[in-house]
Amino acid sequence: MKKQMLLLMMVVLLMGSVLAGCGNTDETGGAESGDAKTINFLHWRGEDTEAFNAIIEKFEEENPDINVEMNALPSDSYIANASATLLSGKGADVFASFPGSQFEALQESGAYVELGDQAFIDRFSENMLGAGQKDGKQLAVPYQLVYNIPVYNKGVFDELGIEPPKDWDGFLEVSQTLKDNGYDPILFAGDVSPSQFINPMVMNNQPSDEAFAKLETGDEKLTNDWFVKTLSQIKELNDKGYFQKDPLGTKKEGAAALFAQEKGAMLALGSYMMATVAEQNPDIEQGLLSPITVSEDEMKYEGIHTSTFMLGVNSKSEHQKEALKFIEFLTKPEIASEYANATGQLLTVKDVEYDSPELTETAAWLDKKTLFQPRYTLSKEQVSKAIETAIQDVLSGVEPEEAAKKAQEEVDRAIK
Amino acid sequence: MQSNNNVERVGGARVASPYVASTAKKRKKKWNWALFFFVLPGFIIYSVFFAGPTVAALFLSFTDWNGIAPTFNYVGFSNYTNMLTDDPIFVQSLGNNLKFTLGVLIFQTVLSLFFAMLLVKNTKANIFYRAVYFFPTIVASVSVAFVWTFMYDPNIGVINNILSAVGLESLAKSWLGDRNIAIYSLAFVQFWAHTGQMLIIFVAGLHAIPKELYEAAEIEGASKWQTFKSITWPLLAPSATIVVAYTTIQSFKAFDLVIAMTGGGPSYATEILSTFLYHEAFINFRFGYASAAAVIFMIIIAIVTVLQFRLLKSNDVKF
């Protein structure tokens, strides 16, 4: 009996120590070696790990009293996994966040330290900082810049002697020419394009940076003319066969593969696909264009941009000074250039030197009149999803008015 | 005998008991702490990883917590009433889940039983085929989803290309893009991935049926259908119960396949309860609402499972 009890006690103690070991990871994760302090950098760009590691090495050389531990989570479940870490204050001193509803939710919970008085703010293009502001406070700095407008094959356009169109009639004409010459004019990815293509389609039909945001206050409705017109134009493109076969069944990877194989001329995604396409087909010459849905003289915006990968410092961090130092380092033009060229990302930081044709092409859009992605002005994801679903409905054969009505009902439920 | 202190007689059998009878006259019950420690590790794990989160979900279902903010408000039953009376997406998700589960349940049960009967004998070829059928079960579901997404692709996918190549272009579909068939396309992948698993359960069940019964049936001149109807199926009831219950729960809880292949689209045509509550919690930041969905989800699974057990238990045959 004594032996039995002893054995049991040992089992219980062993289990206890295993559980205790599990619970101790945070403490060891944030442990300091010697006098050096360790800060944690949390983001979702696993593909940039190598580039960040090289930069972190340089940072640690320059700041021997600070160690940086990086943790990259999958982007689609980023907030799901990161929220507990952020709230605990351990495991994320510097963190990246998406603009829009995710930023809203995090700022509501007081996750950010205000960055407005930091000197590195001056290194950013001023018009790119808005996504990280709330009530006049700069809570996060958007590091990356993407253009959410179609990528086009310059070689195909040159071969057919066509130019990027400047109005809606021109867009239809170019699409017809491409179709007549055996190309799929627009490659549409059913899983991603609805949330991307809607932005340039709507930017001149309702040329306001608050068009979508007003949906949440009830000042705009999806049943209004501008949205029904946008859906009707998407239907027109679909009815005329300007999208490839079965756009809703085609995934992002499939659409990108068709574009890289030069079977289609426009890819309805964004500048962030250019590096991927260039990897698949190094000979392809890519550019960016927008579908202008009005006449040339009515056009207000030339394209859509999104400043994202918003870097912030955790308000619960015990190492805020060191975390700010790390962001300051990342925003140095020479470090930002290194990151941009290693990862193929366009950045919001000024004076960055790009060395690839895709980045050079994209950087040219910095001087154009572009609108911040309307979808990211929404704080409620249900509203964004209602808009996306309306497009999927239209591509499934639902009439634009009916799809708009259904979407507005969903918006009404979300803002109730 | 000394050891009698630790045993009781239950239904004629001698079993260990936490209570000890000190004398025949005076049955004074004592708590045996040794047995308590045996249960403790399992109890702790169950409490921390199952009971705790379940109670927490029930509590959160009465709040408007967004999953991040340190504060929340109590909203009573409004999450439940809104979901059941004014949320067409929840209703659609439930409908999709039923279609998905029913499709998988019927095909997976029937075909796994069919293949099990074909492969019941332990020949080398049969063992090889059983392994082949079982193989998809051990592949990570995200990998399965990735492969099938490419196979279903309308432009570069192998399925439509093969159909076109053999002159059956009219059968080529928008497998994941057509709202009317996308959920069945997903159900087919779920069925493909898990049929082998159910096949093994049925094979084990078939091996447990006494051969003498088949010999007697043969002597009596029973046909194959009569043998199946009167011997195989009734005696397979315990295996069928496991297969049906497991398939149902597995199909209701299917998540990774749906998220990876369609994300619930197009137009919520493949949104099921598990993806609905994920979207509500981590995309829409309505953790309280998602918790209410989780509670309803749990109740539905519990009801369906109990009904199935009762239904199939009534077919049990003792021999």
PDB file of C-alpha atoms in Angstrom, chain A residues 45 47 128 144-152 192-193 196-197 199-200 252 256 259 266-279 284 286-290 303-308 340 343-348 354 356-366 370 373:
ATOM      1  CA  ARG A  45       4.900  37.779 -42.522  1.00  0.00           C
ATOM      2  CA  GLU A  47       7.972  34.845 -45.714  1.00  0.00           C
ATOM      3  CA  MET A 128       0.313  57.223 -45.583  1.00  0.00           C
ATOM      4  CA  GLN A 144       4.176  48.585 -46.070  1.00  0.00           C
ATOM      5  CA  LEU A 145       2.285  50.014 -48.984  1.00  0.00           C
ATOM      6  CA  VAL A 146       0.262  48.081 -51.518  1.00  0.00           C
ATOM      7  CA  TYR A 147      -1.890  49.171 -54.426  1.00  0.00           C
ATOM      8  CA  ASN A 148      -5.151  47.243 -54.586  1.00  0.00           C
ATOM      9  CA  ILE A 149      -5.660  47.632 -58.310  1.00  0.00           C
ATOM     10  CA  PRO A 150      -5.224  45.109 -61.122  1.00  0.00           C
ATOM     11  CA  VAL A 151      -1.765  44.115 -62.310  1.00  0.00           C
ATOM     12  CA  TYR A 152      -1.507  43.997 -66.094  1.00  0.00           C
ATOM     13  CA  VAL A 192      -9.805  37.335 -52.871  1.00  0.00           C
ATOM     14  CA  SER A 193     -10.794  39.515 -55.840  1.00  0.00           C
ATOM     15  CA  GLN A 196     -10.007  43.854 -53.912  1.00  0.00           C
ATOM     16  CA  PHE A 197     -11.673  44.678 -57.231  1.00  0.00           C
ATOM     17  CA  ASN A 199     -12.246  49.244 -54.314  1.00  0.00           C
ATOM     18  CA  PRO A 200     -11.180  50.723 -57.682  1.00  0.00           C
ATOM     19  CA  LYS A 252      -5.883  33.290 -55.922  1.00  0.00           C
ATOM     20  CA  ALA A 256      -1.949  34.084 -60.497  1.00  0.00           C
ATOM     21  CA  PHE A 259      -1.483  35.363 -65.328  1.00  0.00           C
ATOM     22  CA  MET A 266      -5.110  41.688 -66.092  1.00  0.00           C
ATOM     23  CA  LEU A 267      -5.012  40.142 -62.641  1.00  0.00           C
ATOM     24  CA  ALA A 268      -7.721  41.540 -60.370  1.00  0.00           C
ATOM     25  CA  LEU A 269      -5.667  41.440 -57.170  1.00  0.00           C
ATOM     26  CA  GLY A 270      -2.973  43.994 -56.324  1.00  0.00           C
ATOM     27  CA  SER A 271       0.662  45.058 -56.401  1.00  0.00           C
ATOM     28  CA  TYR A 272       1.477  42.498 -53.711  1.00  0.00           C
ATOM     29  CA  MET A 273       1.168  39.764 -56.371  1.00  0.00           C
ATOM     30  CA  MET A 274       3.873  41.175 -58.638  1.00  0.00           C
ATOM     31  CA  ALA A 275       6.805  39.531 -56.861  1.00  0.00           C
ATOM     32  CA  THR A 276       5.024  36.137 -56.851  1.00  0.00           C
ATOM     33  CA  VAL A 277       4.243  36.413 -60.570  1.00  0.00           C
ATOM     34  CA  ALA A 278       7.826  37.498 -61.347  1.00  0.00           C
ATOM     35  CA  GLU A 279       9.094  34.396 -59.540  1.00  0.00           C
ATOM     36  CA  ILE A 284       6.830  38.947 -67.717  1.00  0.00           C
ATOM     37  CA  GLN A 286       4.104  43.963 -65.196  1.00  0.00           C
ATOM     38  CA  GLY A 287       2.348  47.246 -64.549  1.00  0.00           C
ATOM     39  CA  LEU A 288      -0.610  48.528 -62.561  1.00  0.00           C
ATOM     40  CA  LEU A 289      -3.859  49.922 -63.923  1.00  0.00           C
ATOM     41  CA  SER A 290      -7.236  50.883 -62.562  1.00  0.00           C
ATOM     42  CA  GLY A 303      -6.113  54.082 -57.910  1.00  0.00           C
ATOM     43  CA  ILE A 304      -6.342  52.538 -54.454  1.00  0.00           C
ATOM     44  CA  HIS A 305      -3.606  52.198 -51.892  1.00  0.00           C
ATOM     45  CA  THR A 306      -3.391  50.449 -48.538  1.00  0.00           C
ATOM     46  CA  SER A 307      -0.803  51.293 -45.967  1.00  0.00           C
ATOM     47  CA  THR A 308      -0.548  48.199 -43.820  1.00  0.00           C
ATOM     48  CA  ALA A 340      12.032  46.342 -49.292  1.00  0.00           C
ATOM     49  CA  THR A 343      11.065  41.056 -49.682  1.00  0.00           C
ATOM     50  CA  GLY A 344       9.683  42.823 -52.756  1.00  0.00           C
ATOM     51  CA  GLN A 345       7.530  45.101 -50.604  1.00  0.00           C
ATOM     52  CA  LEU A 346       6.894  48.753 -51.305  1.00  0.00           C
ATOM     53  CA  LEU A 347       7.214  50.812 -48.133  1.00  0.00           C
ATOM     54  CA  THR A 348       5.655  53.969 -46.733  1.00  0.00           C
ATOM     55  CA  TYR A 354      14.173  50.108 -54.857  1.00  0.00           C
ATOM     56  CA  SER A 356      13.585  45.567 -58.842  1.00  0.00           C
ATOM     57  CA  PRO A 357      11.511  46.496 -61.930  1.00  0.00           C
ATOM     58  CA  GLU A 358       8.283  45.585 -60.098  1.00  0.00           C
ATOM     59  CA  LEU A 359       9.041  47.845 -57.136  1.00  0.00           C
ATOM     60  CA  THR A 360      10.223  50.662 -59.380  1.00  0.00           C
ATOM     61  CA  GLU A 361       6.995  50.373 -61.381  1.00  0.00           C
ATOM     62  CA  THR A 362       4.904  50.377 -58.204  1.00  0.00           C
ATOM     63  CA  ALA A 363       6.839  53.257 -56.648  1.00  0.00           C
ATOM     64  CA  ALA A 364       5.833  55.411 -59.629  1.00  0.00           C
ATOM     65  CA  TRP A 365       2.293  55.294 -58.250  1.00  0.00           C
ATOM     66  CA  LEU A 366       3.378  57.232 -55.153  1.00  0.00           C
ATOM     67  CA  THR A 370      -4.943  57.359 -54.926  1.00  0.00           C
ATOM     68  CA  GLN A 373      -8.686  51.325 -49.516  1.00  0.00           C
TER      69      GLN A 373
END
